[in-house]
Amino acid sequence: KNNGQACIYCHNLKEATSWEREKLGPPLNEAVNDISKARLIASLVNSHWLVMKTVYKDKPITEIEAIHLVAYLESINKK
């Protein structure tokens, strides 16, 4: 909605090849296993991570975008 930067600029998925793994943030599909769904959504909307705070300061992730992203990450973890 706010035209923020795509997550893939700093993150990847666990199955990425070794050269694709060299990203700033951790693989996104591991995040859904590490913290609760509610906490992950809240962290995306009101991030406490400095880089994300800076990147999304003027173009924040909306709650509905966070909900959709977490649902997507959960769906690919089930495969």
mmCIF file of C-alpha atoms in Angstrom:
data_model
loop_
_atom_site.group_PDB
_atom_site.id
_atom_site.type_symbol
_atom_site.label_atom_id
_atom_site.label_comp_id
_atom_site.label_asym_id
_atom_site.label_seq_id
_atom_site.Cartn_x
_atom_site.Cartn_y
_atom_site.Cartn_z
ATOM 1 C CA LYS A 1 0.000 0.000 0.000
ATOM 2 C CA ASN A 2 2.726 2.474 0.974
ATOM 3 C CA ASN A 3 5.193 1.301 -1.703
ATOM 4 C CA GLY A 4 7.799 0.226 0.826
ATOM 5 C CA GLN A 5 10.870 -1.770 -0.066
ATOM 6 C CA ALA A 6 10.325 -5.453 -0.857
ATOM 7 C CA CYS A 7 11.392 -7.839 1.920
ATOM 8 C CA ILE A 8 13.600 -9.780 -0.487
ATOM 9 C CA TYR A 9 16.065 -6.867 -0.670
ATOM 10 C CA CYS A 10 17.331 -7.793 2.799
ATOM 11 C CA HIS A 11 15.924 -11.299 3.345
ATOM 12 C CA ASN A 12 15.647 -14.601 1.525
ATOM 13 C CA LEU A 13 14.074 -17.977 2.118
ATOM 14 C CA LYS A 14 15.846 -20.883 3.789
ATOM 15 C CA GLU A 15 16.063 -22.861 0.561
ATOM 16 C CA ALA A 16 18.090 -20.130 -1.185
ATOM 17 C CA THR A 17 21.406 -21.075 -2.763
ATOM 18 C CA SER A 18 24.570 -20.107 -0.897
ATOM 19 C CA TRP A 19 25.155 -16.898 -2.879
ATOM 20 C CA GLU A 20 21.537 -15.878 -2.288
ATOM 21 C CA ARG A 21 21.895 -16.391 1.473
ATOM 22 C CA GLU A 22 24.261 -13.459 1.879
ATOM 23 C CA LYS A 23 21.542 -11.050 2.961
ATOM 24 C CA LEU A 24 21.284 -8.568 5.796
ATOM 25 C CA GLY A 25 18.365 -10.243 7.567
ATOM 26 C CA PRO A 26 17.551 -13.865 8.391
ATOM 27 C CA PRO A 27 15.549 -16.158 6.094
ATOM 28 C CA LEU A 28 11.907 -15.126 6.374
ATOM 29 C CA ASN A 29 10.412 -18.588 6.418
ATOM 30 C CA GLU A 30 12.402 -19.344 9.583
ATOM 31 C CA ALA A 31 10.836 -16.347 11.333
ATOM 32 C CA VAL A 32 7.436 -18.026 11.545
ATOM 33 C CA ASN A 33 9.054 -20.880 13.472
ATOM 34 C CA ASP A 34 11.025 -18.619 15.812
ATOM 35 C CA ILE A 35 8.316 -16.336 17.214
ATOM 36 C CA SER A 36 4.544 -16.374 17.551
ATOM 37 C CA LYS A 37 2.355 -15.272 14.670
ATOM 38 C CA ALA A 38 0.979 -12.303 16.659
ATOM 39 C CA ARG A 39 4.453 -11.154 17.692
ATOM 40 C CA LEU A 40 5.773 -11.435 14.134
ATOM 41 C CA ILE A 41 2.876 -9.370 12.769
ATOM 42 C CA ALA A 42 3.396 -6.756 15.485
ATOM 43 C CA SER A 43 7.135 -6.686 14.755
ATOM 44 C CA LEU A 44 6.509 -6.068 11.071
ATOM 45 C CA VAL A 45 4.047 -3.253 11.736
ATOM 46 C CA ASN A 46 6.077 -1.604 14.533
ATOM 47 C CA SER A 47 9.558 -2.944 14.023
ATOM 48 C CA HIS A 48 12.153 -2.696 16.763
ATOM 49 C CA TRP A 49 14.970 -3.597 14.353
ATOM 50 C CA LEU A 50 16.970 -0.483 13.470
ATOM 51 C CA VAL A 51 17.354 -1.235 9.756
ATOM 52 C CA MET A 52 13.662 -1.967 9.305
ATOM 53 C CA LYS A 53 12.697 1.111 11.310
ATOM 54 C CA THR A 54 14.816 3.212 8.964
ATOM 55 C CA VAL A 55 13.740 1.546 5.721
ATOM 56 C CA TYR A 56 10.010 1.617 6.517
ATOM 57 C CA LYS A 57 9.919 4.914 8.412
ATOM 58 C CA ASP A 58 8.087 6.829 5.678
ATOM 59 C CA LYS A 59 6.516 3.783 3.996
ATOM 60 C CA PRO A 60 5.376 1.507 6.814
ATOM 61 C CA ILE A 61 4.112 -2.033 6.474
ATOM 62 C CA THR A 62 0.387 -2.045 7.171
ATOM 63 C CA GLU A 63 -1.220 -4.574 9.503
ATOM 64 C CA ILE A 64 -3.047 -6.276 6.641
ATOM 65 C CA GLU A 65 0.210 -6.544 4.659
ATOM 66 C CA ALA A 66 1.899 -8.104 7.695
ATOM 67 C CA ILE A 67 -0.977 -10.567 8.131
ATOM 68 C CA HIS A 68 -0.764 -11.588 4.467
ATOM 69 C CA LEU A 69 3.024 -11.928 4.603
ATOM 70 C CA VAL A 70 2.909 -14.146 7.689
ATOM 71 C CA ALA A 71 0.155 -16.290 6.134
ATOM 72 C CA TYR A 72 2.299 -16.714 3.015
ATOM 73 C CA LEU A 73 5.369 -17.663 5.056
ATOM 74 C CA GLU A 74 3.318 -20.190 7.036
ATOM 75 C CA SER A 75 2.007 -21.704 3.790
ATOM 76 C CA ILE A 76 5.457 -22.230 2.283
ATOM 77 C CA ASN A 77 6.746 -23.775 5.517
ATOM 78 C CA LYS A 78 4.079 -26.484 5.245
ATOM 79 C CA LYS A 79 5.392 -27.664 1.871
#
